[in-house]
PDB file of C-alpha atoms in Angstrom:
ATOM      1  CA  MET A 176     -38.622  32.442-128.751  1.00 54.00           C
ATOM      2  CA  ASP A 177     -39.607  28.919-127.777  1.00 77.00           C
ATOM      3  CA  ILE A 178     -39.489  27.522-124.272  1.00 82.00           C
ATOM      4  CA  ASN A 179     -36.904  24.829-125.056  1.00 85.00           C
ATOM      5  CA  ARG A 180     -34.488  27.482-126.334  1.00 85.00           C
ATOM      6  CA  LEU A 181     -34.986  29.636-123.243  1.00 85.00           C
ATOM      7  CA  LEU A 182     -34.514  26.613-120.985  1.00 90.00           C
ATOM      8  CA  GLY A 183     -31.306  25.650-122.803  1.00 90.00           C
ATOM      9  CA  LEU A 184     -29.910  29.162-122.474  1.00 87.00           C
ATOM     10  CA  ARG A 185     -30.829  29.296-118.788  1.00 89.00           C
ATOM     11  CA  VAL A 186     -29.341  25.865-117.998  1.00 93.00           C
ATOM     12  CA  LYS A 187     -26.053  26.779-119.665  1.00 93.00           C
ATOM     13  CA  LYS A 188     -25.927  30.151-117.904  1.00 90.00           C
ATOM     14  CA  ILE A 189     -26.615  28.700-114.440  1.00 93.00           C
ATOM     15  CA  ARG A 190     -24.205  25.803-114.980  1.00 94.00           C
ATOM     16  CA  LYS A 191     -21.408  28.207-115.904  1.00 94.00           C
ATOM     17  CA  GLU A 192     -22.234  30.544-113.003  1.00 92.00           C
ATOM     18  CA  LEU A 193     -21.882  27.555-110.666  1.00 95.00           C
ATOM     19  CA  GLY A 194     -18.587  26.582-112.298  1.00 96.00           C
ATOM     20  CA  LEU A 195     -19.844  23.149-113.329  1.00 97.00           C
ATOM     21  CA  SER A 196     -18.858  21.209-116.418  1.00 97.00           C
ATOM     22  CA  GLN A 197     -21.595  19.477-118.396  1.00 97.00           C
ATOM     23  CA  GLU A 198     -20.348  16.179-116.991  1.00 98.00           C
ATOM     24  CA  GLN A 199     -20.535  17.461-113.409  1.00 98.00           C
ATOM     25  CA  LEU A 200     -24.059  18.782-113.953  1.00 98.00           C
ATOM     26  CA  ALA A 201     -25.131  15.474-115.493  1.00 98.00           C
ATOM     27  CA  GLU A 202     -23.824  13.602-112.459  1.00 98.00           C
ATOM     28  CA  LYS A 203     -25.390  16.025-109.999  1.00 98.00           C
ATOM     29  CA  ALA A 204     -28.740  15.896-111.841  1.00 98.00           C
ATOM     30  CA  ASP A 205     -28.591  12.105-112.323  1.00 98.00           C
ATOM     31  CA  MET A 206     -28.874  12.597-116.082  1.00 97.00           C
ATOM     32  CA  ASN A 207     -26.941  11.471-119.132  1.00 96.00           C
ATOM     33  CA  VAL A 208     -24.371  14.051-120.261  1.00 97.00           C
ATOM     34  CA  ALA A 209     -25.750  13.710-123.809  1.00 96.00           C
ATOM     35  CA  ASN A 210     -29.089  15.057-122.523  1.00 96.00           C
ATOM     36  CA  ILE A 211     -27.361  18.058-120.948  1.00 97.00           C
ATOM     37  CA  ARG A 212     -25.497  18.735-124.199  1.00 95.00           C
ATOM     38  CA  GLN A 213     -28.731  18.468-126.188  1.00 95.00           C
ATOM     39  CA  ILE A 214     -30.576  20.863-123.890  1.00 94.00           C
ATOM     40  CA  GLU A 215     -27.739  23.404-123.973  1.00 92.00           C
ATOM     41  CA  ALA A 216     -27.387  23.055-127.764  1.00 90.00           C
ATOM     42  CA  LEU A 217     -31.072  24.066-127.965  1.00 86.00           C
ATOM     43  CA  LYS A 218     -32.031  20.722-129.500  1.00 86.00           C
ATOM     44  CA  GLY A 219     -34.459  18.129-128.331  1.00 77.00           C
ATOM     45  CA  ASN A 220     -37.472  18.386-126.117  1.00 87.00           C
ATOM     46  CA  PRO A 221     -36.634  18.186-122.381  1.00 92.00           C
ATOM     47  CA  THR A 222     -39.170  16.328-120.269  1.00 93.00           C
ATOM     48  CA  MET A 223     -40.656  17.683-117.068  1.00 94.00           C
ATOM     49  CA  GLU A 224     -38.632  15.005-115.271  1.00 96.00           C
ATOM     50  CA  SER A 225     -35.453  16.509-116.748  1.00 96.00           C
ATOM     51  CA  VAL A 226     -36.541  19.984-115.656  1.00 96.00           C
ATOM     52  CA  ALA A 227     -37.163  18.675-112.127  1.00 96.00           C
ATOM     53  CA  LYS A 228     -33.745  16.973-112.018  1.00 97.00           C
ATOM     54  CA  LEU A 229     -31.989  20.103-113.257  1.00 97.00           C
ATOM     55  CA  ALA A 230     -33.829  22.241-110.717  1.00 96.00           C
ATOM     56  CA  ARG A 231     -32.732  19.909-107.907  1.00 97.00           C
ATOM     57  CA  ALA A 232     -29.147  20.020-109.167  1.00 98.00           C
ATOM     58  CA  PHE A 233     -29.304  23.840-109.187  1.00 97.00           C
ATOM     59  CA  GLU A 234     -30.977  23.826-105.751  1.00 95.00           C
ATOM     60  CA  THR A 235     -34.021  25.673-107.012  1.00 93.00           C
ATOM     61  CA  ARG A 236     -37.628  24.882-107.857  1.00 92.00           C
ATOM     62  CA  PRO A 237     -38.706  23.776-111.346  1.00 92.00           C
ATOM     63  CA  ILE A 238     -41.064  26.766-111.516  1.00 89.00           C
ATOM     64  CA  ASP A 239     -38.107  29.112-110.972  1.00 86.00           C
ATOM     65  CA  LEU A 240     -36.135  27.376-113.703  1.00 87.00           C
ATOM     66  CA  LEU A 241     -39.086  27.882-116.065  1.00 86.00           C
ATOM     67  CA  ASP A 242     -39.879  31.517-115.186  1.00 82.00           C
ATOM     68  CA  PHE A 243     -39.041  33.138-118.515  1.00 73.00           C
ATOM     69  CA  ASP A 244     -40.947  36.422-118.218  1.00 69.00           C
ATOM     70  CA  ARG A 245     -37.762  38.479-117.901  1.00 59.00           C
ATOM     71  CA  GLU A 246     -36.019  36.640-120.737  1.00 55.00           C
ATOM     72  CA  TYR A 247     -39.015  37.160-123.034  1.00 53.00           C
ATOM     73  CA  ARG A 248     -38.945  40.889-122.357  1.00 51.00           C
ATOM     74  CA  ARG A 249     -35.173  41.132-122.799  1.00 52.00           C
ATOM     75  CA  LEU A 250     -34.755  38.909-125.829  1.00 51.00           C
ATOM     76  CA  GLU A 251     -37.961  39.607-127.737  1.00 50.00           C
ATOM     77  CA  ILE A 252     -38.834  43.250-127.140  1.00 44.00           C
ATOM     78  CA  PHE A 253     -35.362  44.811-127.000  1.00 50.00           C
ATOM     79  CA  GLU A 254     -36.537  47.904-125.172  1.00 52.00           C
ATOM     80  CA  GLU A 255     -32.908  48.776-124.436  1.00 56.00           C
ATOM     81  CA  PRO A 256     -30.890  47.084-127.209  1.00 60.00           C
ATOM     82  CA  GLU A 257     -27.501  48.315-126.003  1.00 61.00           C
ATOM     83  CA  GLN A 258     -28.058  46.896-122.536  1.00 63.00           C
ATOM     84  CA  THR A 259     -29.430  43.654-123.990  1.00 69.00           C
ATOM     85  CA  LEU A 260     -26.330  43.144-126.138  1.00 77.00           C
ATOM     86  CA  HIS A 261     -24.120  43.935-123.153  1.00 78.00           C
ATOM     87  CA  ASP A 262     -26.022  41.454-120.951  1.00 78.00           C
ATOM     88  CA  LEU A 263     -25.762  38.749-123.601  1.00 81.00           C
ATOM     89  CA  ILE A 264     -22.005  39.032-124.095  1.00 86.00           C
ATOM     90  CA  ALA A 265     -20.979  39.936-120.528  1.00 84.00           C
ATOM     91  CA  PRO A 266     -20.441  36.285-119.449  1.00 86.00           C
ATOM     92  CA  LEU A 267     -18.122  35.642-122.405  1.00 87.00           C
ATOM     93  CA  LYS A 268     -14.343  35.850-122.354  1.00 92.00           C
ATOM     94  CA  PRO A 269     -12.880  39.116-123.735  1.00 92.00           C
ATOM     95  CA  HIS A 270     -11.764  37.521-127.010  1.00 92.00           C
ATOM     96  CA  GLU A 271     -15.253  36.019-127.469  1.00 90.00           C
ATOM     97  CA  GLN A 272     -16.827  39.418-126.801  1.00 89.00           C
ATOM     98  CA  ALA A 273     -14.537  40.947-129.435  1.00 90.00           C
ATOM     99  CA  GLU A 274     -15.635  38.305-131.962  1.00 90.00           C
ATOM    100  CA  ILE A 275     -19.316  39.065-131.312  1.00 88.00           C
ATOM    101  CA  ILE A 276     -18.752  42.808-131.613  1.00 88.00           C
ATOM    102  CA  SER A 277     -16.892  42.247-134.910  1.00 89.00           C
ATOM    103  CA  LEU A 278     -19.789  40.155-136.221  1.00 88.00           C
ATOM    104  CA  VAL A 279     -22.304  42.829-135.221  1.00 85.00           C
ATOM    105  CA  ALA A 280     -20.161  45.496-136.906  1.00 86.00           C
ATOM    106  CA  MET A 281     -20.050  43.439-140.118  1.00 86.00           C
ATOM    107  CA  VAL A 282     -23.829  42.967-140.102  1.00 83.00           C
ATOM    108  CA  VAL A 283     -24.403  46.671-139.473  1.00 81.00           C
ATOM    109  CA  SER A 284     -22.054  47.632-142.315  1.00 84.00           C
ATOM    110  CA  THR A 285     -24.089  45.507-144.747  1.00 84.00           C
ATOM    111  CA  MET A 286     -27.280  47.283-143.677  1.00 76.00           C
ATOM    112  CA  ARG A 287     -26.053  50.754-144.589  1.00 73.00           C
TER     113      ARG A 287
END
């Protein structure tokens, strides 16, 4: 999994945990909201300046924002797939979780 994708996933997760909209994060980070949307949509190539601004907005250090060791282990190795799936869908609303579970069930049924 590439670094830009991991950064986008982390930015979206932290933003939602803090209860911020993309617009609020853009203002707090002194960035254009289009840049925030691009990063979260896993498109583009964020600069180190953007990483530094996001880290300041999240009141953390850029190095902490870029520490992906745990994500690599969870998303790439899948040592405990059930827990990984649970962790991935836990932040979603119940109806969104149900949609994901339905999609997984459909994929599994085609593999049998």
